[in-house]
Structures are given as C-alpha cells and as structure tokens.
PDB file of C-alpha atoms in Angstrom:
ATOM      1  CA  MET J 198     106.645  93.118 107.467  1.00 55.00           C
ATOM      2  CA  ARG J 199     108.692  96.211 106.576  1.00 70.00           C
ATOM      3  CA  ASN J 200     108.066  99.518 108.321  1.00 87.00           C
ATOM      4  CA  VAL J 201     105.095 101.240 106.683  1.00 92.00           C
ATOM      5  CA  THR J 202     104.807 105.026 106.788  1.00 94.00           C
ATOM      6  CA  VAL J 203     101.350 106.541 107.221  1.00 95.00           C
ATOM      7  CA  ALA J 204      99.919 110.055 106.881  1.00 95.00           C
ATOM      8  CA  ILE J 205      96.499 111.029 108.243  1.00 96.00           C
ATOM      9  CA  VAL J 206      94.077 113.600 106.830  1.00 95.00           C
ATOM     10  CA  ASP J 207      91.016 114.727 108.792  1.00 94.00           C
ATOM     11  CA  ASP J 208      89.778 118.164 109.792  1.00 91.00           C
ATOM     12  CA  HIS J 209      88.860 117.061 113.325  1.00 92.00           C
ATOM     13  CA  PRO J 210      91.921 117.115 115.624  1.00 88.00           C
ATOM     14  CA  ILE J 211      90.453 114.532 117.999  1.00 90.00           C
ATOM     15  CA  VAL J 212      90.001 112.109 115.086  1.00 91.00           C
ATOM     16  CA  CYS J 213      93.575 112.656 113.920  1.00 91.00           C
ATOM     17  CA  GLU J 214      94.890 112.107 117.438  1.00 91.00           C
ATOM     18  CA  GLY J 215      92.859 108.933 117.876  1.00 93.00           C
ATOM     19  CA  LEU J 216      93.919 107.514 114.525  1.00 93.00           C
ATOM     20  CA  ALA J 217      97.560 108.369 115.156  1.00 93.00           C
ATOM     21  CA  LYS J 218      97.428 106.549 118.489  1.00 92.00           C
ATOM     22  CA  ILE J 219      95.767 103.459 116.987  1.00 92.00           C
ATOM     23  CA  VAL J 220      98.154 103.276 114.037  1.00 91.00           C
ATOM     24  CA  SER J 221     101.266 103.941 116.131  1.00 88.00           C
ATOM     25  CA  GLU J 222     100.400 101.077 118.471  1.00 87.00           C
ATOM     26  CA  CYS J 223     100.920  98.678 115.552  1.00 86.00           C
ATOM     27  CA  GLU J 224     104.687  98.226 115.500  1.00 84.00           C
ATOM     28  CA  GLU J 225     105.009  98.029 111.710  1.00 89.00           C
ATOM     29  CA  PHE J 226     103.405 101.466 111.160  1.00 93.00           C
ATOM     30  CA  SER J 227     104.915 104.918 111.629  1.00 92.00           C
ATOM     31  CA  VAL J 228     102.786 108.075 111.443  1.00 94.00           C
ATOM     32  CA  ILE J 229     104.868 110.692 109.631  1.00 93.00           C
ATOM     33  CA  GLY J 230     102.401 113.535 109.236  1.00 93.00           C
ATOM     34  CA  VAL J 231      98.907 114.924 109.690  1.00 94.00           C
ATOM     35  CA  ALA J 232      96.931 117.330 107.487  1.00 94.00           C
ATOM     36  CA  VAL J 233      93.499 118.933 107.765  1.00 93.00           C
ATOM     37  CA  THR J 234      92.808 120.349 104.273  1.00 93.00           C
ATOM     38  CA  ALA J 235      93.041 119.035 100.726  1.00 93.00           C
ATOM     39  CA  SER J 236      95.936 121.314  99.812  1.00 93.00           C
ATOM     40  CA  GLU J 237      97.842 120.335 102.965  1.00 95.00           C
ATOM     41  CA  ALA J 238      97.202 116.648 102.256  1.00 94.00           C
ATOM     42  CA  THR J 239      98.571 116.879  98.722  1.00 94.00           C
ATOM     43  CA  ALA J 240     101.607 118.886  99.824  1.00 95.00           C
ATOM     44  CA  LEU J 241     102.330 116.499 102.703  1.00 93.00           C
ATOM     45  CA  THR J 242     102.107 113.451 100.454  1.00 94.00           C
ATOM     46  CA  LEU J 243     104.322 114.929  97.750  1.00 93.00           C
ATOM     47  CA  GLU J 244     106.920 115.967 100.323  1.00 92.00           C
ATOM     48  CA  ARG J 245     106.978 112.901 102.593  1.00 92.00           C
ATOM     49  CA  ARG J 246     105.794 110.147 100.190  1.00 94.00           C
ATOM     50  CA  PRO J 247     104.037 107.998 102.812  1.00 94.00           C
ATOM     51  CA  ASP J 248     103.227 104.407 101.931  1.00 94.00           C
ATOM     52  CA  LEU J 249      99.622 104.911 103.054  1.00 96.00           C
ATOM     53  CA  LEU J 250      97.365 107.954 103.299  1.00 96.00           C
ATOM     54  CA  ILE J 251      94.290 107.695 105.537  1.00 96.00           C
ATOM     55  CA  LEU J 252      91.898 110.242 104.058  1.00 95.00           C
ATOM     56  CA  ASP J 253      88.526 111.644 105.093  1.00 94.00           C
ATOM     57  CA  LEU J 254      86.438 112.857 102.150  1.00 93.00           C
ATOM     58  CA  ASN J 255      84.717 115.646 104.079  1.00 91.00           C
ATOM     59  CA  ILE J 256      87.667 118.010 104.495  1.00 93.00           C
ATOM     60  CA  PRO J 257      88.121 121.609 103.330  1.00 92.00           C
ATOM     61  CA  GLY J 258      88.900 121.423  99.630  1.00 91.00           C
ATOM     62  CA  GLY J 259      87.403 117.936  99.340  1.00 91.00           C
ATOM     63  CA  GLY J 260      89.005 114.539  99.738  1.00 91.00           C
ATOM     64  CA  MET J 261      88.171 113.585  96.148  1.00 91.00           C
ATOM     65  CA  SER J 262      90.428 116.376  94.890  1.00 90.00           C
ATOM     66  CA  VAL J 263      93.295 114.876  96.890  1.00 92.00           C
ATOM     67  CA  ILE J 264      92.781 111.485  95.243  1.00 91.00           C
ATOM     68  CA  CYS J 265      92.731 113.145  91.799  1.00 88.00           C
ATOM     69  CA  ASP J 266      95.855 115.195  92.477  1.00 88.00           C
ATOM     70  CA  LEU J 267      97.842 112.236  93.786  1.00 89.00           C
ATOM     71  CA  ALA J 268      96.716 110.000  90.920  1.00 85.00           C
ATOM     72  CA  ARG J 269      98.093 112.554  88.454  1.00 83.00           C
ATOM     73  CA  GLN J 270     101.354 112.790  90.396  1.00 81.00           C
ATOM     74  CA  ALA J 271     101.758 108.988  90.565  1.00 78.00           C
ATOM     75  CA  THR J 272     103.256 109.162  94.059  1.00 80.00           C
ATOM     76  CA  GLY J 273     102.907 105.454  94.778  1.00 86.00           C
ATOM     77  CA  THR J 274     101.058 106.286  98.003  1.00 91.00           C
ATOM     78  CA  ARG J 275      98.071 103.995  98.532  1.00 94.00           C
ATOM     79  CA  ILE J 276      94.961 105.841  99.695  1.00 94.00           C
ATOM     80  CA  VAL J 277      92.629 104.472 102.358  1.00 95.00           C
ATOM     81  CA  VAL J 278      89.432 106.513 102.515  1.00 95.00           C
ATOM     82  CA  LEU J 279      88.002 106.597 106.040  1.00 94.00           C
ATOM     83  CA  SER J 280      84.570 108.174 105.860  1.00 92.00           C
ATOM     84  CA  MET J 281      81.118 108.411 107.422  1.00 90.00           C
ATOM     85  CA  SER J 282      79.521 108.446 103.976  1.00 89.00           C
ATOM     86  CA  GLU J 283      77.809 105.320 102.679  1.00 87.00           C
ATOM     87  CA  ALA J 284      76.669 107.055  99.483  1.00 85.00           C
ATOM     88  CA  PRO J 285      77.365 104.837  96.448  1.00 83.00           C
ATOM     89  CA  ASP J 286      78.602 107.854  94.482  1.00 82.00           C
ATOM     90  CA  ASP J 287      81.253 108.506  97.134  1.00 87.00           C
ATOM     91  CA  VAL J 288      82.366 104.872  97.325  1.00 88.00           C
ATOM     92  CA  ILE J 289      82.490 104.288  93.577  1.00 85.00           C
ATOM     93  CA  GLY J 290      83.908 107.741  92.902  1.00 85.00           C
ATOM     94  CA  ALA J 291      86.784 107.302  95.338  1.00 88.00           C
ATOM     95  CA  LEU J 292      87.653 103.849  94.021  1.00 88.00           C
ATOM     96  CA  ARG J 293      87.482 104.891  90.381  1.00 84.00           C
ATOM     97  CA  LEU J 294      89.748 107.848  91.046  1.00 84.00           C
ATOM     98  CA  GLY J 295      92.345 105.521  92.529  1.00 86.00           C
ATOM     99  CA  ALA J 296      91.696 104.889  96.232  1.00 91.00           C
ATOM    100  CA  ALA J 297      92.789 101.413  97.323  1.00 90.00           C
ATOM    101  CA  ALA J 298      90.262 101.085 100.141  1.00 92.00           C
ATOM    102  CA  TYR J 299      87.012 102.576 101.397  1.00 93.00           C
ATOM    103  CA  VAL J 300      86.433 102.076 105.120  1.00 92.00           C
ATOM    104  CA  LEU J 301      83.602 103.392 107.250  1.00 91.00           C
ATOM    105  CA  LYS J 302      84.363 105.352 110.383  1.00 90.00           C
ATOM    106  CA  GLY J 303      83.368 103.281 113.367  1.00 84.00           C
ATOM    107  CA  THR J 304      85.630 100.434 112.285  1.00 89.00           C
ATOM    108  CA  GLY J 305      87.554  99.090 115.292  1.00 90.00           C
ATOM    109  CA  GLY J 306      91.236  99.802 115.783  1.00 90.00           C
ATOM    110  CA  ALA J 307      92.396  96.205 115.362  1.00 90.00           C
ATOM    111  CA  GLU J 308      90.326  95.798 112.211  1.00 91.00           C
ATOM    112  CA  LEU J 309      91.637  99.068 110.786  1.00 91.00           C
ATOM    113  CA  CYS J 310      95.232  97.946 111.342  1.00 92.00           C
ATOM    114  CA  ALA J 311      94.485  94.655 109.589  1.00 91.00           C
ATOM    115  CA  ILE J 312      93.028  96.578 106.642  1.00 91.00           C
ATOM    116  CA  LEU J 313      96.082  98.838 106.504  1.00 93.00           C
ATOM    117  CA  ARG J 314      98.371  95.795 106.468  1.00 91.00           C
ATOM    118  CA  ALA J 315      96.429  94.263 103.584  1.00 89.00           C
ATOM    119  CA  VAL J 316      96.495  97.501 101.588  1.00 91.00           C
ATOM    120  CA  ALA J 317     100.215  97.999 102.267  1.00 91.00           C
ATOM    121  CA  GLU J 318     100.811  94.526 100.810  1.00 87.00           C
ATOM    122  CA  GLY J 319      98.954  95.397  97.619  1.00 85.00           C
ATOM    123  CA  GLY J 320      95.407  94.427  98.542  1.00 85.00           C
ATOM    124  CA  CYS J 321      92.216  96.452  98.271  1.00 86.00           C
ATOM    125  CA  TYR J 322      89.278  96.711 100.636  1.00 88.00           C
ATOM    126  CA  VAL J 323      85.717  97.977 100.841  1.00 88.00           C
ATOM    127  CA  THR J 324      83.667  97.718 104.045  1.00 85.00           C
ATOM    128  CA  PRO J 325      81.773  94.444 103.408  1.00 80.00           C
ATOM    129  CA  HIS J 326      78.186  95.665 103.573  1.00 78.00           C
ATOM    130  CA  LEU J 327      79.033  98.535 101.209  1.00 80.00           C
ATOM    131  CA  ALA J 328      80.702  96.141  98.778  1.00 78.00           C
ATOM    132  CA  ALA J 329      77.711  93.794  98.951  1.00 70.00           C
ATOM    133  CA  ARG J 330      75.365  96.693  98.235  1.00 70.00           C
ATOM    134  CA  LEU J 331      77.402  97.795  95.211  1.00 72.00           C
ATOM    135  CA  ILE J 332      77.641  94.278  93.816  1.00 66.00           C
ATOM    136  CA  ALA J 333      73.917  93.686  94.314  1.00 62.00           C
ATOM    137  CA  ALA J 334      73.160  96.913  92.459  1.00 61.00           C
ATOM    138  CA  ALA J 335      75.420  96.029  89.540  1.00 58.00           C
ATOM    139  CA  GLU J 336      73.702  94.483  86.537  1.00 49.00           C
ATOM    140  CA  PRO J 337      75.344  92.869  83.524  1.00 49.00           C
ATOM    141  CA  PRO J 338      74.804  94.622  80.204  1.00 45.00           C
ATOM    142  CA  LYS J 339      71.874  93.241  78.208  1.00 43.00           C
ATOM    143  CA  ALA J 340      74.173  92.102  75.439  1.00 41.00           C
ATOM    144  CA  ALA J 341      76.056  89.966  77.957  1.00 40.00           C
ATOM    145  CA  ALA J 342      73.033  88.142  79.384  1.00 38.00           C
ATOM    146  CA  GLY J 343      73.651  84.412  79.669  1.00 35.00           C
ATOM    147  CA  HIS J 344      77.177  84.537  78.218  1.00 39.00           C
ATOM    148  CA  PRO J 345      78.815  87.794  79.370  1.00 45.00           C
ATOM    149  CA  GLU J 346      81.484  89.090  77.016  1.00 53.00           C
ATOM    150  CA  ASP J 347      83.762  89.831  79.939  1.00 55.00           C
ATOM    151  CA  ALA J 348      83.611  86.237  81.131  1.00 55.00           C
ATOM    152  CA  ARG J 349      84.613  84.962  77.687  1.00 63.00           C
ATOM    153  CA  MET J 350      87.530  87.398  77.573  1.00 77.00           C
ATOM    154  CA  LEU J 351      89.211  85.846  80.613  1.00 83.00           C
ATOM    155  CA  SER J 352      91.215  82.652  80.491  1.00 87.00           C
ATOM    156  CA  LYS J 353      90.626  79.973  83.113  1.00 87.00           C
ATOM    157  CA  ARG J 354      93.678  81.134  85.082  1.00 90.00           C
ATOM    158  CA  GLU J 355      92.608  84.790  84.850  1.00 89.00           C
ATOM    159  CA  ALA J 356      89.152  83.855  86.126  1.00 86.00           C
ATOM    160  CA  GLU J 357      90.784  82.133  89.115  1.00 87.00           C
ATOM    161  CA  ILE J 358      92.844  85.242  89.841  1.00 87.00           C
ATOM    162  CA  TYR J 359      89.765  87.439  89.432  1.00 84.00           C
ATOM    163  CA  ALA J 360      87.903  85.399  92.057  1.00 80.00           C
ATOM    164  CA  LEU J 361      90.774  85.795  94.534  1.00 81.00           C
ATOM    165  CA  VAL J 362      91.050  89.542  93.876  1.00 78.00           C
ATOM    166  CA  ARG J 363      87.367  89.871  94.766  1.00 72.00           C
ATOM    167  CA  GLN J 364      88.113  88.084  98.040  1.00 67.00           C
ATOM    168  CA  GLY J 365      90.658  90.810  98.852  1.00 64.00           C
ATOM    169  CA  CYS J 366      93.763  88.654  98.363  1.00 72.00           C
ATOM    170  CA  CYS J 367      97.059  90.421  97.711  1.00 72.00           C
ATOM    171  CA  ASN J 368      99.414  89.259  94.949  1.00 80.00           C
ATOM    172  CA  LYS J 369     101.477  87.196  97.378  1.00 80.00           C
ATOM    173  CA  ASP J 370      98.384  85.325  98.617  1.00 79.00           C
ATOM    174  CA  ILE J 371      97.153  84.753  95.071  1.00 86.00           C
ATOM    175  CA  GLY J 372     100.546  83.400  94.059  1.00 88.00           C
ATOM    176  CA  ARG J 373     100.660  81.071  97.051  1.00 87.00           C
ATOM    177  CA  ARG J 374      97.177  79.694  96.405  1.00 89.00           C
ATOM    178  CA  LEU J 375      97.744  79.169  92.678  1.00 92.00           C
ATOM    179  CA  SER J 376     101.441  78.189  92.868  1.00 91.00           C
ATOM    180  CA  LEU J 377     102.518  81.249  90.874  1.00 92.00           C
ATOM    181  CA  SER J 378     105.233  83.836  91.457  1.00 91.00           C
ATOM    182  CA  GLU J 379     104.187  87.384  92.382  1.00 86.00           C
ATOM    183  CA  LYS J 380     105.702  88.564  89.095  1.00 89.00           C
ATOM    184  CA  THR J 381     103.486  86.155  87.162  1.00 92.00           C
ATOM    185  CA  VAL J 382     100.403  87.289  89.091  1.00 90.00           C
ATOM    186  CA  LYS J 383     101.225  90.926  88.253  1.00 88.00           C
ATOM    187  CA  HIS J 384     101.589  89.975  84.583  1.00 91.00           C
ATOM    188  CA  TYR J 385      98.161  88.319  84.577  1.00 91.00           C
ATOM    189  CA  LEU J 386      96.595  91.316  86.325  1.00 88.00           C
ATOM    190  CA  THR J 387      98.096  93.753  83.819  1.00 88.00           C
ATOM    191  CA  ASN J 388      96.564  91.760  80.962  1.00 89.00           C
ATOM    192  CA  MET J 389      93.216  91.604  82.772  1.00 88.00           C
ATOM    193  CA  PHE J 390      93.192  95.374  83.323  1.00 85.00           C
ATOM    194  CA  LYS J 391      93.674  95.864  79.574  1.00 85.00           C
ATOM    195  CA  LYS J 392      91.032  93.315  78.601  1.00 84.00           C
ATOM    196  CA  LEU J 393      88.380  94.709  80.929  1.00 82.00           C
ATOM    197  CA  GLU J 394      89.450  98.354  80.520  1.00 80.00           C
ATOM    198  CA  VAL J 395      89.954  99.024  84.230  1.00 79.00           C
ATOM    199  CA  ARG J 396      92.780 100.913  85.917  1.00 74.00           C
ATOM    200  CA  ASN J 397      93.369  99.007  89.128  1.00 72.00           C
ATOM    201  CA  ARG J 398      92.425  95.897  91.095  1.00 70.00           C
ATOM    202  CA  THR J 399      89.647  97.709  92.962  1.00 67.00           C
ATOM    203  CA  GLU J 400      87.886  98.566  89.707  1.00 70.00           C
ATOM    204  CA  LEU J 401      88.529  94.991  88.615  1.00 74.00           C
ATOM    205  CA  ALA J 402      86.843  93.620  91.744  1.00 68.00           C
ATOM    206  CA  LEU J 403      83.767  95.781  91.177  1.00 66.00           C
ATOM    207  CA  HIS J 404      83.796  95.581  87.386  1.00 59.00           C
ATOM    208  CA  ALA J 405      81.857  92.436  86.624  1.00 52.00           C
ATOM    209  CA  PRO J 406      80.485  90.497  89.603  1.00 47.00           C
ATOM    210  CA  TRP J 407      78.670  88.096  87.284  1.00 43.00           C
ATOM    211  CA  ILE J 408      81.927  86.562  85.972  1.00 48.00           C
TER     212      ILE J 408
END
C-alpha cells in the first residue's frame, strides 16, 4: 500500500498525541499535522492536502463546519469522524455532508488502523452497532411497499454491487469478487448515484436497506 498522509483534529492534546502515536506505528501512515479548531482544521487540510483527516465533531467551531468547508473545496481528503456521539443526527449529518467514515472513540488502535486502510482504499465505514441502529430505523416509503421503486431502478449487476458496498467493500474488492475492473465498478457506482440521487457510497449504503 502507498504511503498515506493523515491529519488529526481534536481539541484535547492527549487525544491528539495518542492518535498520532497509534497511526504512526502503522508503517503505511504518516501524520503530517494536528489541529484543534475548525478553522485550523480547514486551513491545515487546504495547505497540506492529507489523504485522510481524523476529525472530532466536538471542537471549537464545530466539526460539521469542517466537513462542509472541505466538501465545497473538493480537496480529495477523505474524512474519518472519530466521536463520542452516538446521536443519529450526528452520524447521518456527518455522512450526508461527505464524511467517509463515522467511528466511535473507544475503538482499539489496531481496528482504527484497519478502518483507515479501508477508507484510504476507497471504502466507507460506520461503527457496526450504529449502522445497525440506523438501518433498523429506516423505513421504505409507503409507495414502495412490496416492490420498492429503488429496487426496480437497479439492474442485477448494480444490485450485486450495492450489496457489496453495504458490506464495506472498496472498489478493488468489488471488482475482484465480480470479475470487473475498478474502472467498470466506478462507472456502475456513478450511474447508481444518479439513479438513487445520492452523492457518495456512504449515502448509497444507507439509502435503501430494503433493496
């Protein structure tokens, strides 16, 4: 795996130090900066363009504002929210704004590194019990009962890709499992985003769990 640059945003120095140590111990990651406020986080990301940004939501200025700012700037940095909050509004809000992952603090170091690897390779992630709670709370629209419109919109191949996206597979894994090139997988995903009116694979994974 190529070297992956990481920036960390948290307003507690001990948390930043601990995260930097954990991430740096994984040989493929390099920590290139730390910030403690929303404005610092945005400035750091625009200046250094890290591959990944580990972001706490509860920082001065608000972590959500960082996600919004970076989405508008289209930096290419993938955002991993690392938070204590299990509030559905925080999880869904962060993902809809463009975060690639939502991870609860308390996650072990080895698991966090595995999540970062998956996100760096194009995958998305939500702490499993949070994802299960969101999916359980989601209900299909009444008009879609029995034969959901969204299900009919997807081809058989798109439905297969959808199922693998929900499992957290990156494009490379999807291509390997379905004997497709990564370019072809990206083409399918682009069409699926348009059909289902979502912006990214995280929204796709949470969009219609009844498909």
